Amino acid sequence: MSSAYDAIAEIYDPWSVSVTEDVSFYVAEAKRAGSPVVELAVGTGRIAVPTAAAGIRVIGVDSSPGMLDVCREQAELAGVADLLDLRLGDLADPPVEERVLLVTCPFRSYLHLLTDEERLRALVAARELLVPGGRLVFDVFAPAADDIEDTHGRWLEREPGIFERADWDEEARTLTLSVRGASGATTFTLGWLSPEEWRALLEQAGFQVLGCYGWFDKRPYAGGEDTVWIARRPN
Ligand SMILES: C[S@@+](CC[C@H](N)C(=O)[O-])C[C@H]1O[C@@H](n2cnc3c(N)ncnc32)[C@H](O)[C@@H]1O
């Protein structure tokens, strides 16, 4: 298995260094659920390592061997490697036999799924990992018009030495994102949906939607770019 993220695994953490607003939210959800939790698209452990540092065991799944290698290094550095169980696999068919109280998919990772068929398959797969009453928690976004206007087709220095370019297709509702830094470059495509469409897919996948928030402080969704979802597998 290889992934567009392999080429930027070494620069992913410096690239996303300013993204910190979600960490305490996901760690609190994990502490509430207890061990083990499953994090889908675990990446370099930006959330999983602090979750393990809070004493919670994490089964982390990702399709990028390079991202998982960095995650392993970060877990060693933080002294929590024994609390992280990292597995190469896909959102659609995660290699997890365990059944848990919490499955998460942080930082917009479901946007890597580009069709409703793929999204539904991944949501059903996440539901299958949950015990009855367990929760799927994830966040996604849909861009605002000014965001598209400000960034479309321009290379921007997001962090020192790390450049990002967004090519938006408003009709197809896709974002082709290119990233380059000293040690690598990549391009991948993300697809967005409206909150109403995410809600419909969650319900179709057999979830009960408990919350759709507008941010990680659980403020009600009021039409912004971000949505944070809490969905429950019914008993
Ligand atoms: C934006 S990063 C998020 C990483 C991490 N959750 C975080 O919060 O920093 C998206 C991650 O999704 C992974 N990914 C993309 N498509 C995937 C798929 N189909 N199955 C599993 N992982 C996938 C990528 O390899 C990458 O690590």
XYZ file of C-alpha atoms and ligand atoms in Angstrom:
262
model
C 0.000 0.000 0.000
C 1.277 3.491 -0.799
C -0.302 6.884 -0.403
C 0.017 10.494 -1.544
C 0.890 11.257 2.082
C 4.089 9.160 2.019
C 5.939 11.936 0.185
C 5.075 14.526 2.824
C 5.169 12.378 5.947
C 8.333 14.164 7.143
C 6.810 17.631 6.696
C 3.269 16.846 7.855
C 3.896 17.886 11.471
C 5.598 21.213 10.661
C 2.920 21.829 7.987
C 0.062 21.301 10.483
C 1.831 22.813 13.509
C -0.787 25.546 13.911
C -3.655 23.040 14.042
C -4.066 22.549 17.780
C -7.690 23.479 18.425
C -8.985 19.908 18.102
C -6.478 18.041 20.279
C -8.021 18.571 23.713
C -11.497 17.857 22.269
C -10.500 14.439 20.900
C -8.427 13.580 23.983
C -11.442 14.376 26.197
C -13.683 12.156 24.037
C -11.163 9.313 24.358
C -10.889 9.702 28.139
C -14.675 9.660 28.376
C -14.870 6.403 26.370
C -11.878 4.608 27.894
C -9.428 2.154 26.306
C -9.089 1.180 23.610
C -10.277 3.756 21.105
C -9.909 3.477 17.334
C -8.563 6.445 15.393
C -9.116 6.149 11.652
C -6.605 8.040 9.457
C -4.312 8.380 12.470
C -1.551 10.051 10.444
C 1.542 11.011 12.433
C -0.276 10.744 15.748
C -1.018 14.449 16.143
C -4.098 13.387 18.181
C -3.183 9.780 19.005
C 0.076 10.575 20.811
C -1.510 13.067 23.268
C -4.396 10.605 23.685
C -1.944 7.867 24.634
C -0.136 10.347 26.907
C -3.463 10.702 28.738
C -3.314 6.959 29.415
C -5.704 5.745 26.697
C -4.767 2.905 24.350
C -5.240 3.790 20.691
C -5.649 1.479 17.711
C -4.582 3.724 14.836
C -5.309 2.918 11.188
C -3.861 4.730 8.185
C -3.208 3.933 4.532
C 0.170 5.724 4.469
C 3.160 3.648 5.617
C 5.211 6.860 5.764
C 2.765 8.604 8.093
C 2.645 5.506 10.322
C 6.467 5.454 10.507
C 6.491 9.058 11.735
C 3.702 8.217 14.178
C 5.806 5.379 15.587
C 8.767 7.739 16.033
C 6.602 10.355 17.756
C 5.136 7.737 20.078
C 8.665 6.519 20.994
C 9.784 10.090 21.664
C 6.765 10.708 23.889
C 7.325 7.399 25.713
C 3.874 6.040 24.786
C 4.722 3.518 22.063
C 3.267 0.671 24.114
C -0.133 2.398 24.117
C -0.316 2.766 20.339
C -1.246 -0.133 18.084
C -0.664 1.114 14.524
C -2.143 -0.729 11.554
C -1.826 -0.163 7.831
C -5.298 -0.136 6.340
C -8.114 1.684 4.647
C -11.048 3.675 5.974
C -13.345 1.439 3.978
C -12.121 -1.775 5.547
C -10.112 -1.075 8.704
C -8.136 -4.102 9.966
C -9.725 -4.007 13.412
C -11.438 -6.987 15.031
C -11.948 -5.239 18.361
C -15.279 -3.555 19.184
C -14.939 -0.240 21.009
C -16.893 2.651 22.539
C -15.241 5.330 20.428
C -14.110 5.602 16.829
C -12.678 8.932 15.676
C -11.637 10.310 12.315
C -10.053 13.702 13.027
C -8.927 16.609 10.871
C -11.207 16.288 7.892
C -9.880 12.889 6.880
C -13.239 11.698 5.532
C -12.857 14.366 2.830
C -10.439 11.969 1.144
C -13.518 9.988 0.120
C -14.837 11.382 -3.132
C -18.123 9.601 -3.779
C -21.173 8.900 -1.651
C -20.574 5.204 -2.227
C -17.082 5.476 -0.689
C -18.340 7.652 2.165
C -21.174 5.286 2.980
C -18.883 2.288 2.898
C -16.456 3.990 5.296
C -19.226 5.117 7.660
C -20.715 1.617 7.752
C -17.220 0.216 8.418
C -16.794 2.685 11.312
C -20.187 1.707 12.715
C -19.189 -1.960 12.608
C -16.247 -1.190 14.948
C -18.547 0.181 17.626
C -20.353 -1.648 20.382
C -24.057 -0.678 20.589
C -24.194 2.790 22.151
C -20.638 3.585 20.982
C -19.811 6.810 19.190
C -18.221 7.953 15.965
C -16.690 11.427 16.316
C -15.195 13.288 13.354
C -14.871 16.714 11.771
C -15.184 17.886 8.177
C -15.439 21.190 6.396
C -17.129 22.875 3.467
C -15.379 26.003 2.206
C -16.783 29.516 2.384
C -16.800 31.629 -0.772
C -14.188 34.076 0.606
C -11.833 31.211 1.462
C -12.038 29.973 -2.130
C -11.525 33.470 -3.500
C -8.539 34.203 -1.226
C -6.627 31.017 -1.976
C -7.612 29.664 -5.396
C -4.676 28.710 -7.621
C -2.026 30.502 -5.547
C 1.035 29.066 -3.842
C 0.963 30.327 -0.238
C 3.684 29.845 2.379
C 1.648 28.175 5.079
C 4.619 27.625 7.416
C 8.256 28.628 6.948
C 9.516 26.737 3.880
C 6.227 24.844 3.420
C 4.011 25.947 0.552
C 0.405 25.011 -0.155
C -1.764 25.543 -3.212
C -5.535 25.071 -3.333
C -7.348 24.522 -6.615
C -11.052 24.587 -5.939
C -13.747 23.181 -8.243
C -17.011 24.551 -6.917
C -19.137 22.572 -9.336
C -17.568 19.213 -8.531
C -17.064 20.330 -4.921
C -13.469 19.187 -4.893
C -10.278 20.752 -3.615
C -7.024 19.679 -5.234
C -4.413 20.462 -2.617
C -0.708 20.597 -3.388
C 1.941 20.805 -0.697
C 5.690 21.161 -1.038
C 8.561 21.533 1.370
C 12.271 20.785 1.540
C 11.843 17.020 1.896
C 8.864 16.299 -0.350
C 5.831 17.337 -2.333
C 2.439 15.877 -3.082
C -1.004 16.566 -4.510
C -4.279 15.042 -3.444
C -7.979 15.697 -3.972
C -10.557 16.254 -1.268
C -14.323 16.326 -1.730
C -16.763 18.262 0.421
C -20.468 17.960 1.242
C -23.015 20.147 3.005
C -23.809 19.356 6.651
C -27.268 18.167 5.530
C -25.632 15.640 3.209
C -23.294 14.376 5.964
C -26.270 13.975 8.276
C -28.199 12.009 5.624
C -25.216 9.705 5.006
C -24.747 9.100 8.733
C -28.395 8.148 9.063
C -28.197 5.934 5.989
C -25.181 4.205 7.553
C -27.268 3.376 10.609
C -26.140 6.121 12.997
C -28.192 8.318 15.272
C -26.771 11.855 15.092
C -26.274 13.185 18.626
C -24.570 16.432 17.718
C -23.369 18.597 14.874
C -21.202 21.361 16.297
C -19.633 24.374 14.646
C -16.337 24.052 16.494
C -14.413 21.941 18.995
C -15.831 23.910 21.930
C -19.190 22.354 20.978
C -20.815 25.634 19.991
C -23.926 24.962 17.896
C -23.331 24.821 14.154
C -24.335 28.198 12.739
C -23.301 28.046 9.113
C -19.482 28.173 9.275
C -16.934 26.101 7.362
C -16.359 23.431 10.007
C -18.637 20.784 11.417
C -17.845 18.419 14.264
C -20.050 15.343 14.392
C -21.012 13.004 17.193
C -22.958 9.980 15.989
C -24.073 6.952 17.978
C -24.509 3.334 17.025
C -28.011 2.571 18.283
C -28.483 -0.234 20.797
C -5.311 15.333 7.153
S -4.441 13.870 7.589
C -5.047 13.661 9.259
C -4.089 12.867 10.123
C -4.441 12.870 11.597
N -5.766 12.285 11.844
C -4.408 14.274 12.162
O -5.403 14.685 12.754
O -3.382 14.946 12.041
C -5.319 12.640 6.675
C -4.822 11.229 6.893
O -5.734 10.358 6.248
C -5.013 9.269 5.714
N -5.859 8.671 4.691
C -6.285 9.222 3.523
N -7.087 8.393 2.864
C -7.183 7.256 3.626
C -7.861 6.027 3.458
N -8.641 5.777 2.409
N -7.729 5.094 4.425
C -6.943 5.315 5.510
N -6.269 6.467 5.709
C -6.396 7.439 4.785
C -3.739 9.895 5.200
O -2.705 8.957 4.995
C -3.445 10.908 6.313
O -2.620 10.349 7.296
